[in-house]
Amino acid sequence: MSFDQIVVTYRIETPGSVEQLAAKIASDQSTGTFVALPGETEELKARVAARVLSVRHLPPLGTPSIPGGVGPFNRGEADIAFPLDAVGTDLSALMTIAIGGVFSISGLSGIRIVGLKLPPAYAVHPGPKYGLAGTRALTGVQGRPVIGTIVKPALGLRPHETAEMVRELIASGVDFIKDDEKLMSPAYSPLGERVKAIMPLILDHEQKTGKKVMYAWGISHADPDEMMRNHDIVAKAGGNCAVVNINSIGMGGMAFLRKRTELVLHAHRNGWDVLTRHPGLGFDFSVWQQFWRLLGVDQFQINGIGVKYWEPDDSFVASFEAVTTPLFTPSDCAMPVAGSGQWGGQAPETYRRTGRTVDLLYLCGGGIVSHPGGPAAGVVAVRQAWQAAVDGIPLDDYAKTHPELRQSIEKFGGGTNG
Amino acid sequence: MSFDQIVVTYRIETPGSVEQLAAKIASDQSTGTFVALPGETEELKARVAARVLSVRHLPPLGTPSIPGGVGPFNRGEADIAFPLDAVGTDLSALMTIAIGGVFSISGLSGIRIVGLKLPPAYAVHPGPKYGLAGTRALTGVQGRPVIGTIVKPALGLRPHETAEMVRELIASGVDFIKDDEKLMSPAYSPLGERVKAIMPLILDHEQKTGKKVMYAWGISHADPDEMMRNHDIVAKAGGNCAVVNINSIGMGGMAFLRKRTELVLHAHRNGWDVLTRHPGLGFDFSVWQQFWRLLGVDQFQINGIGVKYWEPDDSFVASFEAVTTPLFTPSDCAMPVAGSGQWGGQAPETYRRTGRTVDLLYLCGGGIVSHPGGPAAGVVAVRQAWQAAVDGIPLDDYAKTHPELRQSIEKFGGGTNG
């Protein structure tokens, strides 16, 4: 790590010269179209010019990432260093200077940002307020994954209907419940009324059992002032978590919220996939997540093993490693949230491939809600699956003496139960 | 237009059935994974479920937009209606519900949002505060394009160095000057010092000539509070415009700024290209620009004819039409900004292809700054080119009696001078 520069790695694809495009990026994204100023040129370049550090060639492609042109399409990874003085530590400046402009350069048939090394000056950003430690402290869950579920259907329940579902979910022994990310404050379920219908159930349960279920409320709004009003409704009622649609509110919304938040911020990244799904375009998650962690994400949804979406397992595993690797200090890590089609059957593979840790939020929708024995049995089954994973016992064996897990395997297991 | 629904058009590409994917989008993005509630199902669906209105088939592709799988890759455009009650008018809710989630759906080899029809309830958003009319009023320019230029080099000049350049640009008679979008408030040129060095030059010139050059200052910051501090520095010093990197600050930053702005907001869309450059993925500009206009963009950079970037002329022409077509009322249009490699030579083609209007900001960097006769001759040449375009006189003919234009053609014209 260098103290005075930012190093960005671009995977460049072009029918022309990778080196020439790397040089063009360095020029365009710093001094740009150059008008010589007598006597100033060298000093100015030293002050702010980006430099190509190295280019590593990759095998060319026969088919371009962006259609058109005649191959072969040459590829290489270029490390380019930007002087810290040219960029500063503002994350919008970093995005615009080092990344934003490169997608418009002509002569490319593909470009993907695959590396970002920030100097220690970026530790100035707040990072997560709660993260893993805060989530464990607030839920009281230690030594195993925090187990969560999601209110279904996604949209359409009125507050009293949602409350009836949540009552059953709280009674199930689950640690965490969340609004679907698509639910914020529509006319049929204004956040204030939803909070009023549900928070007493959570607080009553805490009174009776000592266990406070963490409920993540959909507070997102394009207007940061409105989002803070939503935040305050939740915080005043005793809530302690919020679902935040980070792409939709943008870096400005996230920065604004983080400075003022009393809640754990659970990031949903809907919209992200368009920035990463094509392997020749956009971003690696390892780059993009750095922005959002510095901005303050506490819990980061990153899909899981065997999800219903397009994302392959390897990508989830890489994302898990990314969010749990410190940028500057361990407290800047986000708590990974594994979700989508989870029911416990993926626990052994999740455990095996993520460094044998139980430090995650494991989010099961149907896997808990639709368990044949009801949500309580669903939660028990998920805990059993994780215990089996940690103990190294095949799920089918463990299920012989654990009927809830057996029921889950019978209902949800399509051979993915490791 | 319907009063109670939002209609989104998705161009779907899949090795499977377009109709099935359209149905999946409608389900996933509204009620989602469905748990039947006795007696409630039909009512709930009527309240919030999205519906596929129609699917128009397109010729299949042999090569998928996202690599992988076996073709043919079927394509079609699906119109899907979302009840206004399910979404509300919050733009972050709209983005998350109708768009954000669709990029993650499996079974797609491509998806692009190509249409968005919003109901009148969305007129609740502020839209541009100044737009074309405000820009004309503040610059005093009528009957021709507002002519602008850009301070070069992009990064690295200290305030006194920038001021020396700007002094010459002001004297050139240009109407508008902007900071490069990559310049905000770095250590070598803090915004406050830059304003202090430059604003007196603008105000002096106004005193002497009555003409106030509009200067667009780089105020963007990921933290909306910091961005407002930058805004206030400019406004207090008598400035009247700001460059805003809309992708980097996000919808939250933009909404926050618009509510408080005294400045004309000049949107730079760096980062946008990754969302549109692959024809099978992302967004059409006609969709995406609706969000930003409702949020308050006054002047919208949309490239131009014959640009140095990847974007073809047809795309610029479509963008021009998009930002100048009212969503609900003429005042919600943004002023189009044509830029990138412009020098006047593209004036006839720009004029011919954009409905023979002069209602635009025409931004020339090198085309003014590097004119052989200096910036003042550069500005004269650009005005001459536009006069020739409006009068229907070929530039080469017009140049016979207009030496500044002749010099521009000699220096910049590579046969693109129409």
CSV table of C-alpha atoms in Angstrom, one decimal, chain A residues 18-414:
chain,number,residue,atom,x,y,z
A,18,VAL,CA,-4.1,-2.4,-24.4
A,19,GLU,CA,-1.0,-0.3,-23.5
A,20,GLN,CA,-2.3,2.6,-25.6
A,21,LEU,CA,-5.7,2.5,-24.0
A,22,ALA,CA,-4.1,2.3,-20.5
A,23,ALA,CA,-2.1,5.4,-21.3
A,24,LYS,CA,-5.2,7.1,-22.6
A,25,ILE,CA,-7.1,6.3,-19.4
A,26,ALA,CA,-4.3,7.7,-17.3
A,27,SER,CA,-4.3,10.9,-19.4
A,28,ASP,CA,-8.0,11.4,-19.9
A,29,GLN,CA,-8.8,10.8,-16.2
A,30,SER,CA,-6.2,13.3,-14.8
A,31,THR,CA,-4.7,16.1,-16.8
A,32,GLY,CA,-6.9,15.4,-19.8
A,33,THR,CA,-6.8,17.3,-23.1
A,34,PHE,CA,-3.6,19.2,-22.5
A,35,VAL,CA,-2.8,22.8,-23.2
A,36,ALA,CA,0.9,23.4,-22.5
A,37,LEU,CA,1.5,26.1,-19.9
A,38,PRO,CA,5.1,27.4,-20.3
A,39,GLY,CA,7.2,26.3,-17.4
A,40,GLU,CA,4.4,24.6,-15.6
A,41,THR,CA,4.1,21.3,-17.4
A,42,GLU,CA,6.4,19.1,-15.5
A,43,GLU,CA,5.4,20.4,-12.1
A,44,LEU,CA,1.7,20.0,-13.0
A,45,LYS,CA,2.2,16.5,-14.2
A,46,ALA,CA,4.0,15.5,-11.0
A,47,ARG,CA,1.2,17.0,-9.0
A,48,VAL,CA,-1.8,15.3,-10.6
A,49,ALA,CA,-1.0,13.1,-13.6
A,50,ALA,CA,-2.1,9.4,-13.3
A,51,ARG,CA,0.6,6.9,-14.3
A,52,VAL,CA,0.3,3.4,-15.8
A,53,LEU,CA,2.3,1.2,-13.3
A,54,SER,CA,2.0,-2.1,-15.2
A,55,VAL,CA,0.0,-4.0,-17.8
A,56,ARG,CA,-0.5,-7.8,-17.6
A,57,HIS,CA,-1.7,-9.4,-20.8
A,58,LEU,CA,-4.5,-11.9,-20.8
A,59,PRO,CA,-5.6,-14.2,-23.6
A,60,PRO,CA,-7.5,-12.4,-26.3
A,61,LEU,CA,-11.2,-13.0,-27.0
A,62,GLY,CA,-12.7,-13.9,-30.3
A,63,THR,CA,-16.1,-12.3,-29.4
A,64,PRO,CA,-16.1,-8.8,-28.0
A,65,SER,CA,-17.9,-8.0,-24.8
A,66,ILE,CA,-19.7,-5.1,-26.5
A,67,PRO,CA,-20.8,-6.2,-30.0
A,68,GLY,CA,-19.1,-4.8,-33.1
A,69,GLY,CA,-15.7,-4.6,-34.6
A,70,VAL,CA,-13.2,-7.2,-35.8
A,71,GLY,CA,-11.1,-9.3,-33.5
A,72,PRO,CA,-9.0,-10.6,-32.0
A,73,PHE,CA,-10.0,-8.5,-29.0
A,74,ASN,CA,-6.8,-8.0,-26.9
A,75,ARG,CA,-7.1,-8.0,-23.2
A,76,GLY,CA,-4.9,-7.0,-20.3
A,77,GLU,CA,-5.1,-5.7,-16.7
A,78,ALA,CA,-3.6,-2.3,-16.2
A,79,ASP,CA,-2.7,-0.9,-12.8
A,80,ILE,CA,-2.9,2.9,-12.9
A,81,ALA,CA,-1.9,5.1,-10.0
A,82,PHE,CA,-3.6,8.4,-9.2
A,83,PRO,CA,-1.9,10.8,-6.9
A,84,LEU,CA,-3.9,11.2,-3.7
A,85,ASP,CA,-3.5,15.0,-4.2
A,86,ALA,CA,-5.4,14.8,-7.5
A,87,VAL,CA,-8.4,13.0,-6.1
A,88,GLY,CA,-8.6,13.7,-2.3
A,89,THR,CA,-10.7,11.4,-0.2
A,90,ASP,CA,-14.2,12.3,-1.3
A,91,LEU,CA,-15.8,9.1,-2.6
A,92,SER,CA,-17.7,10.9,-5.3
A,93,ALA,CA,-14.5,12.4,-6.6
A,94,LEU,CA,-12.8,9.0,-6.5
A,95,MET,CA,-15.7,7.5,-8.5
A,96,THR,CA,-15.8,10.3,-11.1
A,97,ILE,CA,-12.0,10.7,-11.6
A,98,ALA,CA,-10.8,7.1,-11.4
A,99,ILE,CA,-13.9,5.2,-12.7
A,100,GLY,CA,-16.8,7.2,-14.0
A,101,GLY,CA,-15.2,8.5,-17.2
A,102,VAL,CA,-13.5,5.3,-18.4
A,103,PHE,CA,-16.7,3.7,-19.5
A,104,SER,CA,-17.2,6.3,-22.3
A,105,ILE,CA,-13.8,5.9,-23.9
A,106,SER,CA,-13.9,4.9,-27.6
A,107,GLY,CA,-11.8,2.0,-28.9
A,108,LEU,CA,-12.8,-0.3,-26.1
A,109,SER,CA,-14.8,-3.5,-26.6
A,110,GLY,CA,-15.0,-4.0,-22.9
A,111,ILE,CA,-13.7,-2.5,-19.6
A,112,ARG,CA,-14.1,-3.8,-16.0
A,113,ILE,CA,-12.7,-2.3,-12.8
A,114,VAL,CA,-11.2,-5.3,-11.0
A,115,GLY,CA,-9.0,-3.7,-8.4
A,116,LEU,CA,-8.9,-0.7,-6.1
A,117,LYS,CA,-6.2,0.0,-3.5
A,118,LEU,CA,-6.9,3.0,-1.3
A,119,PRO,CA,-4.3,4.7,0.8
A,120,PRO,CA,-4.8,5.1,4.6
A,121,ALA,CA,-6.1,8.6,4.2
A,122,TYR,CA,-9.4,6.9,3.2
A,123,ALA,CA,-9.8,5.7,6.8
A,124,VAL,CA,-11.3,9.1,7.4
A,125,HIS,CA,-14.6,7.7,6.3
A,126,PRO,CA,-16.9,6.5,9.1
A,127,GLY,CA,-17.4,2.9,8.0
A,128,PRO,CA,-20.0,0.7,9.7
A,129,LYS,CA,-21.4,1.9,13.0
A,130,TYR,CA,-22.4,-1.5,14.2
A,131,GLY,CA,-21.2,-4.3,11.8
A,132,LEU,CA,-20.8,-7.8,13.1
A,133,ALA,CA,-20.1,-6.9,16.7
A,134,GLY,CA,-23.0,-4.5,17.0
A,135,THR,CA,-25.4,-7.0,15.4
A,136,ARG,CA,-24.3,-9.7,17.8
A,137,ALA,CA,-24.6,-7.4,20.8
A,138,LEU,CA,-28.1,-6.2,19.7
A,139,THR,CA,-29.4,-9.6,18.9
A,140,GLY,CA,-27.7,-11.5,21.7
A,141,VAL,CA,-26.7,-14.2,19.3
A,142,GLN,CA,-23.2,-15.6,19.8
A,143,GLY,CA,-21.4,-18.7,18.5
A,144,ARG,CA,-23.7,-19.3,15.5
A,145,PRO,CA,-25.1,-17.4,12.5
A,146,VAL,CA,-27.7,-14.8,13.2
A,147,ILE,CA,-30.8,-16.4,11.5
A,148,GLY,CA,-33.2,-14.2,9.7
A,149,THR,CA,-36.3,-14.3,7.6
A,150,ILE,CA,-38.4,-12.1,5.4
A,151,VAL,CA,-42.0,-11.0,5.4
A,152,LYS,CA,-43.9,-12.5,2.5
A,153,PRO,CA,-45.6,-11.6,0.1
A,154,ALA,CA,-43.1,-8.8,-0.9
A,155,LEU,CA,-45.7,-6.2,-1.5
A,156,GLY,CA,-49.4,-5.7,-0.6
A,157,LEU,CA,-49.9,-6.6,3.0
A,158,ARG,CA,-51.5,-3.8,5.1
A,159,PRO,CA,-50.0,-3.1,8.5
A,160,HIS,CA,-52.3,-5.3,10.5
A,161,GLU,CA,-51.8,-8.2,8.0
A,162,THR,CA,-48.0,-7.8,8.2
A,163,ALA,CA,-48.3,-7.7,12.0
A,164,GLU,CA,-50.1,-11.0,12.0
A,165,MET,CA,-47.3,-12.6,10.0
A,166,VAL,CA,-44.6,-11.0,12.2
A,167,ARG,CA,-46.3,-12.2,15.3
A,168,GLU,CA,-45.8,-15.8,14.1
A,169,LEU,CA,-42.3,-15.1,13.0
A,170,ILE,CA,-41.3,-13.6,16.3
A,171,ALA,CA,-42.7,-16.6,18.1
A,172,SER,CA,-40.6,-18.9,15.9
A,173,GLY,CA,-37.5,-17.9,17.7
A,174,VAL,CA,-35.9,-16.2,14.6
A,175,ASP,CA,-33.3,-13.6,15.4
A,176,PHE,CA,-33.9,-11.2,12.6
A,177,ILE,CA,-36.8,-10.2,10.4
A,178,LYS,CA,-36.8,-7.9,7.4
A,179,ASP,CA,-39.2,-6.0,5.2
A,180,ASP,CA,-38.8,-7.0,1.6
A,181,GLU,CA,-36.5,-4.4,0.0
A,182,LYS,CA,-39.4,-3.3,-2.2
A,183,LEU,CA,-41.4,-2.3,0.8
A,184,MET,CA,-40.8,1.2,2.1
A,185,SER,CA,-43.8,3.5,2.8
A,186,PRO,CA,-46.5,3.0,0.2
A,187,ALA,CA,-50.0,4.3,0.8
A,188,TYR,CA,-51.4,0.9,1.7
A,189,SER,CA,-48.7,0.4,4.4
A,190,PRO,CA,-47.2,3.7,5.5
A,191,LEU,CA,-44.0,3.1,7.6
A,192,GLY,CA,-45.4,4.8,10.6
A,193,GLU,CA,-48.5,2.6,10.7
A,194,ARG,CA,-46.4,-0.5,10.1
A,195,VAL,CA,-44.1,0.4,12.9
A,196,LYS,CA,-47.0,1.1,15.2
A,197,ALA,CA,-48.5,-2.3,14.4
A,198,ILE,CA,-45.3,-4.4,14.8
A,199,MET,CA,-42.9,-2.8,17.2
A,200,PRO,CA,-45.2,-3.5,20.3
A,201,LEU,CA,-45.0,-7.2,19.3
A,202,ILE,CA,-41.2,-7.1,19.3
A,203,LEU,CA,-41.0,-5.2,22.5
A,204,ASP,CA,-43.6,-7.5,24.2
A,205,HIS,CA,-41.6,-10.5,23.2
A,206,GLU,CA,-38.4,-8.8,24.5
A,207,GLN,CA,-40.2,-8.1,27.9
A,208,LYS,CA,-41.3,-11.7,28.2
A,209,THR,CA,-38.2,-13.5,26.9
A,210,GLY,CA,-35.3,-11.1,27.0
A,211,LYS,CA,-34.8,-11.7,23.3
A,212,LYS,CA,-35.2,-8.6,21.1
A,213,VAL,CA,-35.8,-9.6,17.5
A,214,MET,CA,-33.9,-7.3,15.1
A,215,TYR,CA,-36.4,-6.0,12.5
A,216,ALA,CA,-35.0,-4.3,9.4
A,217,TRP,CA,-37.5,-1.6,8.3
A,218,GLY,CA,-37.6,-0.3,4.7
A,219,ILE,CA,-36.7,3.4,5.3
A,220,SER,CA,-35.2,4.1,1.8
A,221,HIS,CA,-36.3,7.3,0.1
A,222,ALA,CA,-34.6,9.3,-2.7
A,223,ASP,CA,-35.0,12.4,-0.5
A,224,PRO,CA,-32.5,12.1,2.4
A,225,ASP,CA,-34.8,14.3,4.6
A,226,GLU,CA,-37.7,11.9,4.1
A,227,MET,CA,-35.4,9.0,4.7
A,228,MET,CA,-34.3,10.5,8.0
A,229,ARG,CA,-38.0,11.0,9.0
A,230,ASN,CA,-38.5,7.3,8.3
A,231,HIS,CA,-35.3,6.5,10.3
A,232,ASP,CA,-36.6,8.5,13.2
A,233,ILE,CA,-40.0,6.8,13.2
A,234,VAL,CA,-38.2,3.5,13.6
A,235,ALA,CA,-35.6,4.7,16.2
A,236,LYS,CA,-38.2,6.5,18.4
A,237,ALA,CA,-40.4,3.3,18.5
A,238,GLY,CA,-37.4,1.3,19.7
A,239,GLY,CA,-36.5,-0.3,16.4
A,240,ASN,CA,-32.8,-1.0,15.7
A,241,CYS,CA,-32.3,-1.8,12.0
A,242,ALA,CA,-33.2,-0.6,8.5
A,243,VAL,CA,-33.1,-2.0,5.0
A,244,VAL,CA,-31.4,0.5,2.7
A,245,ASN,CA,-31.4,0.2,-1.1
A,246,ILE,CA,-28.0,1.6,-1.6
A,247,ASN,CA,-28.1,1.9,-5.4
A,248,SER,CA,-31.4,3.7,-5.4
A,249,ILE,CA,-30.5,6.3,-2.7
A,250,GLY,CA,-26.9,6.6,-4.0
A,251,MET,CA,-23.8,7.6,-2.2
A,252,GLY,CA,-25.3,11.0,-1.1
A,253,GLY,CA,-28.2,9.3,0.6
A,254,MET,CA,-26.0,6.8,2.3
A,255,ALA,CA,-23.5,9.4,3.5
A,256,PHE,CA,-26.3,11.5,4.9
A,257,LEU,CA,-27.9,8.6,6.7
A,258,ARG,CA,-24.7,7.2,8.2
A,259,LYS,CA,-23.8,10.5,9.8
A,260,ARG,CA,-27.1,10.5,11.7
A,261,THR,CA,-28.0,6.9,12.1
A,262,GLU,CA,-29.0,5.2,15.3
A,263,LEU,CA,-30.0,2.1,13.3
A,264,VAL,CA,-28.0,-0.9,12.0
A,265,LEU,CA,-27.9,-0.4,8.2
A,266,HIS,CA,-28.7,-3.5,6.2
A,267,ALA,CA,-27.7,-2.9,2.6
A,268,HIS,CA,-29.7,-4.4,-0.2
A,269,ARG,CA,-27.9,-4.0,-3.5
A,270,ASN,CA,-30.7,-4.2,-6.0
A,271,GLY,CA,-29.5,-2.7,-9.3
A,272,TRP,CA,-26.0,-3.9,-8.7
A,273,ASP,CA,-26.2,-6.8,-11.0
A,274,VAL,CA,-26.2,-4.7,-14.1
A,275,LEU,CA,-22.8,-3.4,-13.1
A,276,THR,CA,-21.2,-6.8,-12.7
A,277,ARG,CA,-23.2,-9.5,-14.5
A,278,HIS,CA,-21.4,-9.2,-17.9
A,279,PRO,CA,-17.8,-10.4,-17.1
A,280,GLY,CA,-16.2,-7.9,-19.5
A,281,LEU,CA,-18.0,-4.8,-18.2
A,282,GLY,CA,-18.5,-2.9,-15.0
A,283,PHE,CA,-17.1,-3.8,-11.7
A,284,ASP,CA,-15.9,-6.6,-9.6
A,285,PHE,CA,-17.7,-6.6,-6.2
A,286,SER,CA,-14.4,-6.4,-4.4
A,287,VAL,CA,-14.0,-2.8,-5.8
A,288,TRP,CA,-17.6,-1.6,-5.5
A,289,GLN,CA,-18.1,-2.8,-1.9
A,290,GLN,CA,-15.3,-0.6,-0.7
A,291,PHE,CA,-17.3,2.5,-1.4
A,292,TRP,CA,-20.3,1.3,0.5
A,293,ARG,CA,-18.4,-0.1,3.5
A,294,LEU,CA,-16.6,3.2,3.9
A,295,LEU,CA,-20.0,4.9,3.6
A,296,GLY,CA,-21.3,2.8,6.5
A,297,VAL,CA,-22.9,-0.4,5.5
A,298,ASP,CA,-23.3,-2.7,8.6
A,299,GLN,CA,-24.8,-5.8,7.0
A,300,PHE,CA,-24.2,-6.5,3.3
A,301,GLN,CA,-26.5,-8.8,1.3
A,302,ILE,CA,-24.3,-10.8,-1.1
A,303,ASN,CA,-26.5,-13.7,-2.2
A,304,GLY,CA,-25.4,-17.2,-1.1
A,305,ILE,CA,-24.8,-20.8,-2.1
A,306,GLY,CA,-27.2,-22.2,-4.7
A,307,VAL,CA,-29.2,-19.0,-5.1
A,308,LYS,CA,-32.3,-18.5,-7.3
A,309,TYR,CA,-30.5,-15.6,-9.1
A,310,TRP,CA,-27.9,-15.7,-11.8
A,311,GLU,CA,-24.9,-15.3,-9.5
A,312,PRO,CA,-22.7,-18.4,-9.3
A,313,ASP,CA,-21.4,-19.7,-5.9
A,314,ASP,CA,-17.8,-18.6,-6.6
A,315,SER,CA,-18.9,-15.1,-6.9
A,316,PHE,CA,-20.7,-15.3,-3.5
A,317,VAL,CA,-17.6,-16.8,-1.9
A,318,ALA,CA,-15.5,-14.0,-3.3
A,319,SER,CA,-18.0,-11.4,-2.1
A,320,PHE,CA,-18.0,-13.0,1.4
A,321,GLU,CA,-14.2,-12.7,1.5
A,322,ALA,CA,-14.3,-9.1,0.3
A,323,VAL,CA,-16.7,-7.7,2.9
A,324,THR,CA,-14.9,-9.6,5.7
A,325,THR,CA,-11.4,-8.4,4.8
A,326,PRO,CA,-10.4,-5.2,6.6
A,327,LEU,CA,-9.6,-2.2,4.4
A,328,PHE,CA,-7.8,-0.4,7.2
A,329,THR,CA,-9.1,-1.9,10.5
A,330,PRO,CA,-11.2,-4.9,11.4
A,331,SER,CA,-14.1,-2.7,12.4
A,332,ASP,CA,-14.5,-1.5,8.8
A,333,CYS,CA,-15.8,-4.9,7.7
A,334,ALA,CA,-19.4,-5.4,7.0
A,335,MET,CA,-21.3,-8.4,8.3
A,336,PRO,CA,-22.1,-10.7,5.4
A,337,VAL,CA,-25.7,-11.6,4.7
A,338,ALA,CA,-26.3,-14.8,2.8
A,339,GLY,CA,-29.7,-15.1,1.3
A,340,SER,CA,-31.9,-16.1,-1.6
A,341,GLY,CA,-33.4,-19.6,-1.6
A,342,GLN,CA,-31.6,-20.6,1.7
A,343,TRP,CA,-33.2,-23.1,4.0
A,344,GLY,CA,-30.2,-24.7,5.9
A,345,GLY,CA,-29.3,-27.1,3.2
A,346,GLN,CA,-26.6,-24.8,1.9
A,347,ALA,CA,-25.1,-24.4,5.4
A,348,PRO,CA,-22.4,-27.1,5.0
A,349,GLU,CA,-21.2,-25.6,1.7
A,350,THR,CA,-21.5,-22.0,3.0
A,351,TYR,CA,-19.4,-23.0,6.1
A,352,ARG,CA,-16.8,-24.9,4.1
A,353,ARG,CA,-16.3,-22.2,1.5
A,354,THR,CA,-16.2,-19.1,3.7
A,355,GLY,CA,-13.4,-20.0,6.1
A,356,ARG,CA,-15.4,-22.1,8.5
A,357,THR,CA,-17.0,-19.1,10.1
A,358,VAL,CA,-20.4,-18.6,11.7
A,359,ASP,CA,-20.1,-14.9,11.6
A,360,LEU,CA,-22.8,-14.2,9.1
A,361,LEU,CA,-26.5,-13.3,8.9
A,362,TYR,CA,-28.2,-16.3,7.3
A,363,LEU,CA,-31.4,-15.2,5.7
A,364,CYS,CA,-34.1,-17.7,4.8
A,365,GLY,CA,-37.5,-16.7,3.4
A,366,GLY,CA,-39.5,-19.7,2.3
A,367,GLY,CA,-37.1,-22.0,4.0
A,368,ILE,CA,-38.5,-20.8,7.4
A,369,VAL,CA,-41.9,-19.5,6.5
A,370,SER,CA,-42.9,-22.5,4.4
A,371,HIS,CA,-41.5,-25.3,6.6
A,372,PRO,CA,-44.1,-28.1,7.0
A,373,GLY,CA,-44.0,-27.7,10.7
A,374,GLY,CA,-44.4,-23.9,10.6
A,375,PRO,CA,-41.8,-21.2,11.1
A,376,ALA,CA,-40.7,-22.3,14.5
A,377,ALA,CA,-39.8,-25.7,13.1
A,378,GLY,CA,-38.2,-23.9,10.2
A,379,VAL,CA,-35.9,-21.9,12.5
A,380,VAL,CA,-35.0,-25.1,14.5
A,381,ALA,CA,-34.2,-26.8,11.2
A,382,VAL,CA,-31.9,-24.1,10.1
A,383,ARG,CA,-30.1,-24.1,13.4
A,384,GLN,CA,-29.7,-27.9,13.2
A,385,ALA,CA,-28.3,-27.6,9.7
A,386,TRP,CA,-25.6,-25.1,10.9
A,387,GLN,CA,-24.8,-27.3,13.9
A,388,ALA,CA,-24.3,-30.2,11.6
A,389,ALA,CA,-22.1,-28.1,9.3
A,390,VAL,CA,-19.9,-27.0,12.2
A,391,ASP,CA,-19.7,-30.5,13.6
A,392,GLY,CA,-18.8,-31.9,10.2
A,393,ILE,CA,-21.8,-34.3,10.1
A,394,PRO,CA,-23.6,-34.8,6.8
A,395,LEU,CA,-27.0,-33.3,6.9
A,396,ASP,CA,-28.7,-36.6,6.0
A,397,ASP,CA,-27.1,-38.3,9.0
A,398,TYR,CA,-27.9,-35.4,11.4
A,399,ALA,CA,-31.5,-35.4,10.2
A,400,LYS,CA,-31.9,-39.0,11.4
A,401,THR,CA,-32.2,-37.7,14.9
A,402,HIS,CA,-33.4,-34.2,14.1
A,403,PRO,CA,-36.9,-34.3,12.6
A,404,GLU,CA,-37.2,-30.6,11.7
A,405,LEU,CA,-34.2,-30.8,9.6
A,406,ARG,CA,-35.5,-34.0,8.1
A,407,GLN,CA,-38.7,-32.3,7.1
A,408,SER,CA,-36.7,-29.4,5.5
A,409,ILE,CA,-34.6,-31.8,3.5
A,410,GLU,CA,-37.8,-33.6,2.3
A,411,LYS,CA,-39.4,-30.3,1.3
A,412,PHE,CA,-36.6,-28.2,0.0
A,413,GLY,CA,-33.7,-30.5,-0.6
A,414,GLY,CA,-33.0,-31.2,-4.2
